[in-house]
Amino acid sequence: RTVLYVKRKVALKSRGPSPFANSSNQAFLDRVVLGRATELNETQNQLLRNTGTRHLLAISGLHVGLMSALGALALSAIGRLTALFWRPRALVLLPAVGGCLSALLYASNAGFPTSTIRATCMLFLAWCCWLFGRRPQPWRLFCLALIFCALLAPERIKTLSFGLSFSALGVLVFSFFLR
């Protein structure tokens, strides 16, 4: 077991109480809003199965990207307000810092499933490209994220989520950027 695996298990157990503790739909709200892997009751499971919406509860790279964009926008707005009174050169870093921090916090809150590690790694690399004025190459970001995830958590290489996460993204990158 890698250090990340052990940290993930400890983090999932040591989370604070749910803000939805008084709701009859606590497990569902924890999964949708917070990305926590709480167990749904049988009625909720059956409803999701019948409506074909079970996949909406899965944390994906899209969610991490959205959180990164929100963090970047928030710190960018703070930077623009600060720039009215004070103009240090470091304000240029704020969108990247906000994007990276919010993606990392969201992935951490979700318990670092494979898809969020992949997306967070790719976002960090893309924000670094943005900071250095380089155009991110999707295929290179994909390969670097694959290597990073394999080195960070080698026990995940054999899992279905690792294979599906990287193969689905690989097909998208290949079809959109390598024509």
mmCIF file of N, CA, C and O in Angstrom, residues 46-54:
data_model
loop_
_atom_site.group_PDB
_atom_site.id
_atom_site.type_symbol
_atom_site.label_atom_id
_atom_site.label_comp_id
_atom_site.label_asym_id
_atom_site.label_seq_id
_atom_site.Cartn_x
_atom_site.Cartn_y
_atom_site.Cartn_z
ATOM 1 N N GLN A 46 -32.328 2.521 -5.745
ATOM 2 C CA GLN A 46 -33.295 2.038 -6.728
ATOM 3 C C GLN A 46 -33.768 3.162 -7.643
ATOM 4 O O GLN A 46 -33.898 2.979 -8.846
ATOM 5 N N LEU A 47 -34.020 4.331 -7.068
ATOM 6 C CA LEU A 47 -34.447 5.483 -7.872
ATOM 7 C C LEU A 47 -33.379 5.865 -8.895
ATOM 8 O O LEU A 47 -33.680 6.114 -10.066
ATOM 9 N N LEU A 48 -32.123 5.902 -8.474
ATOM 10 C CA LEU A 48 -31.039 6.239 -9.401
ATOM 11 C C LEU A 48 -30.871 5.167 -10.477
ATOM 12 O O LEU A 48 -30.611 5.494 -11.639
ATOM 13 N N ARG A 49 -31.035 3.903 -10.097
ATOM 14 C CA ARG A 49 -30.940 2.823 -11.076
ATOM 15 C C ARG A 49 -32.072 2.909 -12.094
ATOM 16 O O ARG A 49 -31.852 2.758 -13.292
ATOM 17 N N ASN A 50 -33.280 3.158 -11.621
ATOM 18 C CA ASN A 50 -34.445 3.212 -12.515
ATOM 19 C C ASN A 50 -34.382 4.393 -13.473
ATOM 20 O O ASN A 50 -34.838 4.303 -14.608
ATOM 21 N N THR A 51 -33.863 5.515 -13.006
ATOM 22 C CA THR A 51 -33.818 6.712 -13.863
ATOM 23 C C THR A 51 -32.542 6.789 -14.699
ATOM 24 O O THR A 51 -32.407 7.661 -15.549
ATOM 25 N N GLY A 52 -31.589 5.882 -14.446
ATOM 26 C CA GLY A 52 -30.350 5.883 -15.221
ATOM 27 C C GLY A 52 -29.435 7.052 -14.886
ATOM 28 O O GLY A 52 -28.650 7.487 -15.733
ATOM 29 N N THR A 53 -29.539 7.570 -13.681
ATOM 30 C CA THR A 53 -28.734 8.740 -13.304
ATOM 31 C C THR A 53 -27.674 8.414 -12.256
ATOM 32 O O THR A 53 -27.104 9.310 -11.657
ATOM 33 N N ARG A 54 -27.370 7.170 -12.055
ATOM 34 C CA ARG A 54 -26.383 6.770 -11.052
ATOM 35 C C ARG A 54 -24.998 7.342 -11.363
ATOM 36 O O ARG A 54 -24.239 7.670 -10.458
#
